[in-house]
PDB file of C-alpha atoms in Angstrom:
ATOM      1  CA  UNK V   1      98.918 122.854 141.711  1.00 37.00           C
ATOM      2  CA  UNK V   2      99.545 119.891 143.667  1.00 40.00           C
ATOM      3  CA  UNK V   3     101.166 117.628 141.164  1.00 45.00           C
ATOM      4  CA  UNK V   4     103.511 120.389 140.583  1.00 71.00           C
ATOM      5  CA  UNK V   5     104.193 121.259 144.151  1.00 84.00           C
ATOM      6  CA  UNK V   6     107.944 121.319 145.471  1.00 92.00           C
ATOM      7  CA  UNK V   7     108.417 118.535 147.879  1.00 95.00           C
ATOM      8  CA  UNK V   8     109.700 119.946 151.295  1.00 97.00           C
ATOM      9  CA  UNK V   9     111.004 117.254 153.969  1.00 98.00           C
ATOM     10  CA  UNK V  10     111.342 119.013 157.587  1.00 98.00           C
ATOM     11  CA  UNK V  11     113.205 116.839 160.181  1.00 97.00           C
ATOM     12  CA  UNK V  12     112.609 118.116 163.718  1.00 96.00           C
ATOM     13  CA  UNK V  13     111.930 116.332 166.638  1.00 95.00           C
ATOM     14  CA  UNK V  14     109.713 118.661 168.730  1.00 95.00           C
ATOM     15  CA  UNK V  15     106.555 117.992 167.597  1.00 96.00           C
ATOM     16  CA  UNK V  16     105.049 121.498 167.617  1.00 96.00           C
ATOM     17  CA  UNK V  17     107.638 123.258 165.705  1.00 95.00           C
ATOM     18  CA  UNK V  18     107.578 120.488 163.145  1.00 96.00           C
ATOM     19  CA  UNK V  19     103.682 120.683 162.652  1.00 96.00           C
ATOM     20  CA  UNK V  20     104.432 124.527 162.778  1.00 96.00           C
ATOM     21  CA  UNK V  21     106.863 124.272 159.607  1.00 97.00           C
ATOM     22  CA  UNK V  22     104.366 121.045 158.268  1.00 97.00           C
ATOM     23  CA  UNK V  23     101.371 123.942 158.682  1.00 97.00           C
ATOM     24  CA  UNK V  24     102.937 127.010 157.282  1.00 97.00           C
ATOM     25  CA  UNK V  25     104.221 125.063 153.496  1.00 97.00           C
ATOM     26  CA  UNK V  26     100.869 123.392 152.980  1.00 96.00           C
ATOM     27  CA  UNK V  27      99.264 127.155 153.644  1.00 95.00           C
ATOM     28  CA  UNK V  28     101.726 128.109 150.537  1.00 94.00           C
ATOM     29  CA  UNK V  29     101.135 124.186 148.498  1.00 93.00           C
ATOM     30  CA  UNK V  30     104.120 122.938 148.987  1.00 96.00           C
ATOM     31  CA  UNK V  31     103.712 118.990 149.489  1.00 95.00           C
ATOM     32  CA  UNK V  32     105.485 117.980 153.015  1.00 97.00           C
ATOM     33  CA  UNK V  33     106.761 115.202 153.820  1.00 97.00           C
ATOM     34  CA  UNK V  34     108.071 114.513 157.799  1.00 97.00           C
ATOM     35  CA  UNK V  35     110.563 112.633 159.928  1.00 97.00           C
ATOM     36  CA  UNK V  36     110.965 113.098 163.617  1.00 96.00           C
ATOM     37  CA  UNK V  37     114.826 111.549 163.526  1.00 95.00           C
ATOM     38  CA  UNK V  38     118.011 111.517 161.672  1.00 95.00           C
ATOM     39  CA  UNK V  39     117.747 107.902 160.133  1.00 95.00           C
ATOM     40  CA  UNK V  40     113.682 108.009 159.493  1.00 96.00           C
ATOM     41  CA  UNK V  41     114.719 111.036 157.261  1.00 96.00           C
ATOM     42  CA  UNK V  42     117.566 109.225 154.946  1.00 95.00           C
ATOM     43  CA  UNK V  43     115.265 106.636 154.575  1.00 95.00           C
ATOM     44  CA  UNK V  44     112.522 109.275 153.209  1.00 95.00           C
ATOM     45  CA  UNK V  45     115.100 110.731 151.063  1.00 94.00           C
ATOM     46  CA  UNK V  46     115.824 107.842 149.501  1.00 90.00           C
ATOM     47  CA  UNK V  47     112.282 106.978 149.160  1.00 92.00           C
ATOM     48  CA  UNK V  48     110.714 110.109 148.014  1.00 91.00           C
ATOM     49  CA  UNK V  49     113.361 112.037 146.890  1.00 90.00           C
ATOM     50  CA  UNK V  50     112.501 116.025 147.980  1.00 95.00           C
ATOM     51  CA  UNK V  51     113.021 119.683 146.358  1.00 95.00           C
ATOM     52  CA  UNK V  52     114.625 121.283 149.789  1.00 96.00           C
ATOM     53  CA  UNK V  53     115.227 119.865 153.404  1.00 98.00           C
ATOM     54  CA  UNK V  54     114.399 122.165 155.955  1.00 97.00           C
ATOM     55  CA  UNK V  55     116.617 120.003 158.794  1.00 96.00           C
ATOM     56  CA  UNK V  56     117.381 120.371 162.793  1.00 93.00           C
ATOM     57  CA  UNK V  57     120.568 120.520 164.362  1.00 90.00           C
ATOM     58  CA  UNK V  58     119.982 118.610 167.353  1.00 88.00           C
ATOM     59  CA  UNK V  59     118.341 115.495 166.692  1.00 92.00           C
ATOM     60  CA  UNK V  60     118.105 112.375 168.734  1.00 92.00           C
ATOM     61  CA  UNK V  61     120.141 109.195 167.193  1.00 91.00           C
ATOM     62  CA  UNK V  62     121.528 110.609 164.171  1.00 93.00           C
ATOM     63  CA  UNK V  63     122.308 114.601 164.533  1.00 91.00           C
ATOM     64  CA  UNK V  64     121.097 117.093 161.924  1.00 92.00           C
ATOM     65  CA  UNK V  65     125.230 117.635 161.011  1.00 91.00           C
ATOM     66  CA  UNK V  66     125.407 114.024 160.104  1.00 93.00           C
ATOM     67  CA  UNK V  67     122.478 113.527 158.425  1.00 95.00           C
ATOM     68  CA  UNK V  68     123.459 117.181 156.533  1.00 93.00           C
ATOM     69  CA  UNK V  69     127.218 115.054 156.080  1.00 90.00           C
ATOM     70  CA  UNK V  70     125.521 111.926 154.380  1.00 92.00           C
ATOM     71  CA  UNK V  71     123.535 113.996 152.335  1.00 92.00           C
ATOM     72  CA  UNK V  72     126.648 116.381 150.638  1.00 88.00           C
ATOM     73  CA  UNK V  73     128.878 112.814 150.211  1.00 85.00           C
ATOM     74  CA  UNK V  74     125.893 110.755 148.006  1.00 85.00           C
ATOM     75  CA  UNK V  75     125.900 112.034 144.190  1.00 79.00           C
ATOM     76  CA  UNK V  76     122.231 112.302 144.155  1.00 84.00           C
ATOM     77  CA  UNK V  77     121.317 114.690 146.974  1.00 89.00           C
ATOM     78  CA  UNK V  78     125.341 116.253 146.421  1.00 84.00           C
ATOM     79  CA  UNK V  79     123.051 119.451 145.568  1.00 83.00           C
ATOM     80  CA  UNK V  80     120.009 119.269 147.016  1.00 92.00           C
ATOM     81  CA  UNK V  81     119.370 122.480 148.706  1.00 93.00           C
ATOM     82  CA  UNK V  82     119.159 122.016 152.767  1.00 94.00           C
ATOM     83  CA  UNK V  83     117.993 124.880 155.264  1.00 94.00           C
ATOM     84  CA  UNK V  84     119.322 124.216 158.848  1.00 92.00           C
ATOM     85  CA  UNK V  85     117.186 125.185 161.859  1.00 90.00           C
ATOM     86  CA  UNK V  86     119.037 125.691 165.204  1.00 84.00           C
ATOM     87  CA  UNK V  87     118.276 126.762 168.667  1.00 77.00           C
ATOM     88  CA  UNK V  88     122.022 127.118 169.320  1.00 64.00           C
ATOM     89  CA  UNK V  89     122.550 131.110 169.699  1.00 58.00           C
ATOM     90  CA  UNK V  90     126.336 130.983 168.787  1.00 61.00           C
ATOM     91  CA  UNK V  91     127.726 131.795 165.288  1.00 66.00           C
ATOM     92  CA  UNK V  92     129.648 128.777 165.593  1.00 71.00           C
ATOM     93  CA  UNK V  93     126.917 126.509 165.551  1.00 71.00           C
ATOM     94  CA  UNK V  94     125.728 128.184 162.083  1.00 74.00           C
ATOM     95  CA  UNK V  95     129.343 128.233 160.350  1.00 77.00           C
ATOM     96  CA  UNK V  96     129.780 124.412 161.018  1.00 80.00           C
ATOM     97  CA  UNK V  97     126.192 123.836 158.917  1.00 80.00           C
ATOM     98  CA  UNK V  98     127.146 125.782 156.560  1.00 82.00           C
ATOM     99  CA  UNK V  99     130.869 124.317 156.587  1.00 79.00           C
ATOM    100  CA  UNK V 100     128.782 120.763 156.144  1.00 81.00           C
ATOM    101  CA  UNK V 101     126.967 121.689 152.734  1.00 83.00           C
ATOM    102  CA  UNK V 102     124.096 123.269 153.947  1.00 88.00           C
ATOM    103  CA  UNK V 103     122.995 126.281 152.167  1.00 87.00           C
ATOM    104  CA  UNK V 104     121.246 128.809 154.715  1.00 87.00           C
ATOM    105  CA  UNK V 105     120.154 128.669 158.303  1.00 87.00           C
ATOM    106  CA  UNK V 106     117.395 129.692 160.302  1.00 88.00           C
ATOM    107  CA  UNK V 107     117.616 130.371 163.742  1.00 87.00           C
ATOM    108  CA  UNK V 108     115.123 129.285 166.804  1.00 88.00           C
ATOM    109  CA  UNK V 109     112.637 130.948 167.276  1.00 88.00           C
ATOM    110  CA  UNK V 110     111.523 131.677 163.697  1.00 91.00           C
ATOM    111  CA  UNK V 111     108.993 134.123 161.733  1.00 93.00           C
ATOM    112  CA  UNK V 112     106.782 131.214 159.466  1.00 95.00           C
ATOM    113  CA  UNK V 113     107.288 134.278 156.983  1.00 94.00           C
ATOM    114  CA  UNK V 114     110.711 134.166 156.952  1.00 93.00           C
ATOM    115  CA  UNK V 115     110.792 130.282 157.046  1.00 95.00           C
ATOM    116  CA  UNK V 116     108.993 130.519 153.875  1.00 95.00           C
ATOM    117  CA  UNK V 117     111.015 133.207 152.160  1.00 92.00           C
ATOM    118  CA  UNK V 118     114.179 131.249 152.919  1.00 91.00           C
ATOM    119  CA  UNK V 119     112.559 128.007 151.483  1.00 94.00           C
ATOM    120  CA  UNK V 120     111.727 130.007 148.159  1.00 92.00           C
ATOM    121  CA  UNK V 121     114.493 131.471 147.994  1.00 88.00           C
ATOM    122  CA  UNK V 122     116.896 128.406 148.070  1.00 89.00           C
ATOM    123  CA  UNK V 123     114.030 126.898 145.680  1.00 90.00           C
ATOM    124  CA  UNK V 124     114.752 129.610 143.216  1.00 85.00           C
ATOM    125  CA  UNK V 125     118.352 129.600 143.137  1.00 79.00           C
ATOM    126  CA  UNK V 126     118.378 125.845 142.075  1.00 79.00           C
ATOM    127  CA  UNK V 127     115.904 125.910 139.788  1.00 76.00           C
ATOM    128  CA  UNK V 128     118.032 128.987 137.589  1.00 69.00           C
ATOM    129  CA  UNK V 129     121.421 126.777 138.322  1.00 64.00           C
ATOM    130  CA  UNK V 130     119.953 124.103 136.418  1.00 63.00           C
ATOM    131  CA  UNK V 131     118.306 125.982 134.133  1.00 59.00           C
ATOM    132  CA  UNK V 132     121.485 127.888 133.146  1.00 58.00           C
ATOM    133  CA  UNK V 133     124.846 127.027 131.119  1.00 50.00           C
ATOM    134  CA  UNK V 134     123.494 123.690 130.527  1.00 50.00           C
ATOM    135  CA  UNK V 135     126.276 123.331 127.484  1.00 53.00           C
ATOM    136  CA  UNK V 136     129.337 125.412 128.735  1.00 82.00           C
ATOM    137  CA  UNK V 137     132.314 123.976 129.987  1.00 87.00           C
ATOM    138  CA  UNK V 138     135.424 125.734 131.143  1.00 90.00           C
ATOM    139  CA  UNK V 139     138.744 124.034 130.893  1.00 92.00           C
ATOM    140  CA  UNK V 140     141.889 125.689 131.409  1.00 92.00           C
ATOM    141  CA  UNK V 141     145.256 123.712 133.408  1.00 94.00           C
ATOM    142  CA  UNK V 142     143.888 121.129 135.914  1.00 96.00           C
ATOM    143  CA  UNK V 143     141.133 122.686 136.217  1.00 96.00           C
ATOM    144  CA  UNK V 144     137.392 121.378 134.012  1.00 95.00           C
ATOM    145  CA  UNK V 145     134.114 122.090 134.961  1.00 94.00           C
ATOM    146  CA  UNK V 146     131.118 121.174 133.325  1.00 91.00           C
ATOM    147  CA  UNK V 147     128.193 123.188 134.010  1.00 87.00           C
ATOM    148  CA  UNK V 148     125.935 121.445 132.324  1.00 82.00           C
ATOM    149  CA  UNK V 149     126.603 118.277 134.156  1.00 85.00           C
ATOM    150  CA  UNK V 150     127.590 120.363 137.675  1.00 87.00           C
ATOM    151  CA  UNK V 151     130.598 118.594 137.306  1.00 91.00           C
ATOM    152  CA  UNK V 152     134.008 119.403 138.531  1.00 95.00           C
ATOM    153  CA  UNK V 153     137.115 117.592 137.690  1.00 96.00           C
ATOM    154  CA  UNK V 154     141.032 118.367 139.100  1.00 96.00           C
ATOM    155  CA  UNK V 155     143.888 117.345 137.441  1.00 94.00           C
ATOM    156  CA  UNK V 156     141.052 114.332 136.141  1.00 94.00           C
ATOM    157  CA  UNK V 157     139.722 113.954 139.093  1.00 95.00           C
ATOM    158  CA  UNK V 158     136.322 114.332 139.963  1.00 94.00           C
ATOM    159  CA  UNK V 159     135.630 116.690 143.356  1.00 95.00           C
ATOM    160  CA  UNK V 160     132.182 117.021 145.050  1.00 92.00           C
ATOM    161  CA  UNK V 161     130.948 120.355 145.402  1.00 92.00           C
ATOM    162  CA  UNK V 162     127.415 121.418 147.206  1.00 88.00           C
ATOM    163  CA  UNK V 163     125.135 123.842 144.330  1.00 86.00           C
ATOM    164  CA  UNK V 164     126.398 126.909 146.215  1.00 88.00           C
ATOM    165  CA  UNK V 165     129.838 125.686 145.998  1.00 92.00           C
ATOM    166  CA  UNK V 166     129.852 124.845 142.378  1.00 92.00           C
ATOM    167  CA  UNK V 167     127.912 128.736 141.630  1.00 90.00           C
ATOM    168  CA  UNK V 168     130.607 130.589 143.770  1.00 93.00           C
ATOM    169  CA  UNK V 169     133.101 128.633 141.497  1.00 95.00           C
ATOM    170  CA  UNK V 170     130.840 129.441 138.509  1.00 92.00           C
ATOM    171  CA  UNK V 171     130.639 132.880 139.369  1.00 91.00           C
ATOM    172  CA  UNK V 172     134.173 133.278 140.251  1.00 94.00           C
ATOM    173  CA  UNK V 173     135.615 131.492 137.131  1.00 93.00           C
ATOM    174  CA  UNK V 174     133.209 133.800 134.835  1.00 89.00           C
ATOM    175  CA  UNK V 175     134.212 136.790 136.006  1.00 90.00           C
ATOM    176  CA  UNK V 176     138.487 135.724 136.230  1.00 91.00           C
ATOM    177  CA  UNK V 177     141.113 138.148 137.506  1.00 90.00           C
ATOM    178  CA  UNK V 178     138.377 140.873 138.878  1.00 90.00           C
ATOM    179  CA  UNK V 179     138.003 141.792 142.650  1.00 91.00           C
ATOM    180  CA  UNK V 180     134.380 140.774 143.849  1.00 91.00           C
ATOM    181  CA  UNK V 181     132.985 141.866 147.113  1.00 90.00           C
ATOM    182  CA  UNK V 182     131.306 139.610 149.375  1.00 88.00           C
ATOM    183  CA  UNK V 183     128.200 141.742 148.899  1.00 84.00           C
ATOM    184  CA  UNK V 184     128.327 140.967 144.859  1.00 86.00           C
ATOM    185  CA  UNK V 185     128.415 137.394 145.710  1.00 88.00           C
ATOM    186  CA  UNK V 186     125.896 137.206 148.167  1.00 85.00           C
ATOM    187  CA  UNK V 187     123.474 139.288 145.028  1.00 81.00           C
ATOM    188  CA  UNK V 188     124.942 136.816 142.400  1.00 82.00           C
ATOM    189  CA  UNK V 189     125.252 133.679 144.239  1.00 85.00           C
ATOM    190  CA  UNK V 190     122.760 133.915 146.962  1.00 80.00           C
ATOM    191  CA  UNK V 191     120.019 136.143 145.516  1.00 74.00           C
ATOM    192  CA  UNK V 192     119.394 139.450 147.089  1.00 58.00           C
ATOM    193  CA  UNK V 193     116.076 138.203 148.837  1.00 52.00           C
ATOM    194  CA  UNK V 194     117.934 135.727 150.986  1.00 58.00           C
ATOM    195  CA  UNK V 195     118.972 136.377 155.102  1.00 66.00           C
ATOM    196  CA  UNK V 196     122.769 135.031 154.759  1.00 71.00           C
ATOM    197  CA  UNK V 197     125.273 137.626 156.013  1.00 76.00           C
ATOM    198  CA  UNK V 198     128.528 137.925 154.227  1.00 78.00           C
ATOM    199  CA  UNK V 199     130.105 135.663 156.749  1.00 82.00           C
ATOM    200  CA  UNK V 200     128.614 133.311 154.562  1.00 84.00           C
ATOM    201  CA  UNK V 201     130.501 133.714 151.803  1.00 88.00           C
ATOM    202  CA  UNK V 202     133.714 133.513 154.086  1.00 91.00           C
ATOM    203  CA  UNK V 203     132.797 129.940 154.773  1.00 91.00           C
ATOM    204  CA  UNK V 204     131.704 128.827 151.545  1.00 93.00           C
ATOM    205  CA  UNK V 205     135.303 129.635 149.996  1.00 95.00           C
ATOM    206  CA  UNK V 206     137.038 128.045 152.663  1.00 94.00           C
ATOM    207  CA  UNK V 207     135.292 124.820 151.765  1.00 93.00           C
ATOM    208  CA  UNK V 208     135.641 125.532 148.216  1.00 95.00           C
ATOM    209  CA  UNK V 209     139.615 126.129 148.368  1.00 96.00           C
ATOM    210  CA  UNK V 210     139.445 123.149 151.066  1.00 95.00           C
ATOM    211  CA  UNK V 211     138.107 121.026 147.704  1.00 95.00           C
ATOM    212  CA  UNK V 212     139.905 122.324 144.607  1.00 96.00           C
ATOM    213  CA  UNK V 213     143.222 124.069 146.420  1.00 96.00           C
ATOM    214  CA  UNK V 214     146.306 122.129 146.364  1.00 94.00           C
ATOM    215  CA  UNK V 215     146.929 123.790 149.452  1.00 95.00           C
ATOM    216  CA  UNK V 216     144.003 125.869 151.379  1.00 93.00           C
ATOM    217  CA  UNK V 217     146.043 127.313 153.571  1.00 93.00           C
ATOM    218  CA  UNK V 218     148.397 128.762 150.694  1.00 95.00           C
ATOM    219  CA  UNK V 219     145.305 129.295 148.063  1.00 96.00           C
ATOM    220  CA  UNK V 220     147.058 130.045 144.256  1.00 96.00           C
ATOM    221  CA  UNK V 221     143.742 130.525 142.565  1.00 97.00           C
ATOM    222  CA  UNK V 222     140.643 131.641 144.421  1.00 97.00           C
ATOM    223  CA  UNK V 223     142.531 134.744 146.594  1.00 96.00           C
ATOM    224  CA  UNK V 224     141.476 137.085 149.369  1.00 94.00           C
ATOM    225  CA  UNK V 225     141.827 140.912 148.845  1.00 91.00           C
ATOM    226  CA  UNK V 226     141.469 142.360 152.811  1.00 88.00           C
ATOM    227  CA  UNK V 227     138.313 144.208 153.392  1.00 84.00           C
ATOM    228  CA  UNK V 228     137.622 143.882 149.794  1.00 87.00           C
ATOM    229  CA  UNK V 229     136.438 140.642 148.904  1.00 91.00           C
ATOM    230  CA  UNK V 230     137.775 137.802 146.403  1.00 95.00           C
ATOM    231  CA  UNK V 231     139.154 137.296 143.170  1.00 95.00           C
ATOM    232  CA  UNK V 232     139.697 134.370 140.926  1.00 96.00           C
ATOM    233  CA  UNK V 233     143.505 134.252 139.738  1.00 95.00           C
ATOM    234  CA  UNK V 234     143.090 133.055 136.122  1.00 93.00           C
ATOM    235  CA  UNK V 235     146.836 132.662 135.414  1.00 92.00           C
ATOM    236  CA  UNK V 236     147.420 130.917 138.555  1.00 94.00           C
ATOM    237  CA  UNK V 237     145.924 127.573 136.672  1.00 93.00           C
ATOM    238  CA  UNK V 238     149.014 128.149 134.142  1.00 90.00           C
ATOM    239  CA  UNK V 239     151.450 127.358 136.619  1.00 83.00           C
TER     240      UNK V 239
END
């Protein structure tokens, strides 16, 4: 079990909660690695090379946003699945994790059983975006994407994209010219046994449009239906 065991890095400075999180994966095997600051934890990443961050906000030195920043703009951890912890209380706080790659958040004070549902969770939904459409690739006007590679190319160009980025494209692209409710992509993208709200998905396509948009503020091809949800314009890459 242990040579098989998802790696888990937690970077938190408080000691207690950190041996709390450190405490709580071993109970369920996971192997755990630790780092108390931002820069002790790129060097473990480089190092070691973990399943899932489970990463602080507020951290002395190097803050949790930057370290979640350097993390989204290397190739190699462009995907890696990170779960924010925060003691902040306002929704802002959350949306500018999530608006910084991370993929869920966890607010202070926690439930260890939540913790650990979150951490599966995010766990799962990489291992089925790797295992799936591994030979696929969708081309139509500027727009190529390469799901086996989790590549994304504009007009040539390559753009980065965090894994629930490049699903909510997926997602969106396979299912073209259809209206999609926030709560259908939470179930498709997130997985139904994850705590994200559908604010969530509000943020996510802003980044997304922010990435692949010629202009975000003026989207052609990923648009918003009021109190409905979102739909991928197909014929808008024609244009």
């Amino acid at each position: 079990m242990a040579a098989t065991a998802p790696k888990v890095l937690v970077v938190e400075d408080e000691p207690d909660i950190r041996k709390l999180v450190q405490y709580n994966l071993a109970q369920e095997h996971f192997k755990v690695l630790e780092a108390e600051d931002g820069e002790q934890a790129l060097k473990i990443l480089k190092r070691d090379k973990p399943n899932l961050v489970i990463l602080d906000l507020m951290l002395p030195g190097l803050s949790g946003l930057e370290v979640c920043r350097a993390l989204r703009e290397q190739p190699e951890t462009s995907r890696l699945p990170i779960l924010i912890l925060t003691a902040k209380a306002a929704e802002a706080d959350k949306v500018i994790g999530l608006e910084m790659g991370a993929d869920d958040y966890l607010a202070k004070p926690f439930s260890p059983r939540e913790m650990l549902a979150r951490v599966r969770a995010l766990l799962r939904r990489a291992d089925s975006a790797e295992a799936s459409d591994t030979t696929k690739i969708y081309q139509r006007g500027p727009l190529k994407i390469d799901f086996a590679t989790y590549e994304v190319f504009i007009r040539g160009k390559a753009v980065k994209l965090t894994l629930k980025e490049f699903e909510l494209l997926r997602f969106l692209v396979q299912n073209p010219n259809r209206v999609l409710s926030r709560d259908q992509l939470l179930d498709r993208v997130w997985g139904g046994d994850t705590f994200v709200t559908p604010r969530t998905i509000d943020v996510h396509v802003r980044r997304l449009r922010k990435t692949i948009e010629a202009d975000d503020r003026n989207p052609k091809w990923i648009l918003t239906l009021r109190g409905v949800g979102y739909k991928f314009d197909e014929k808008a890459l024609d244009q």
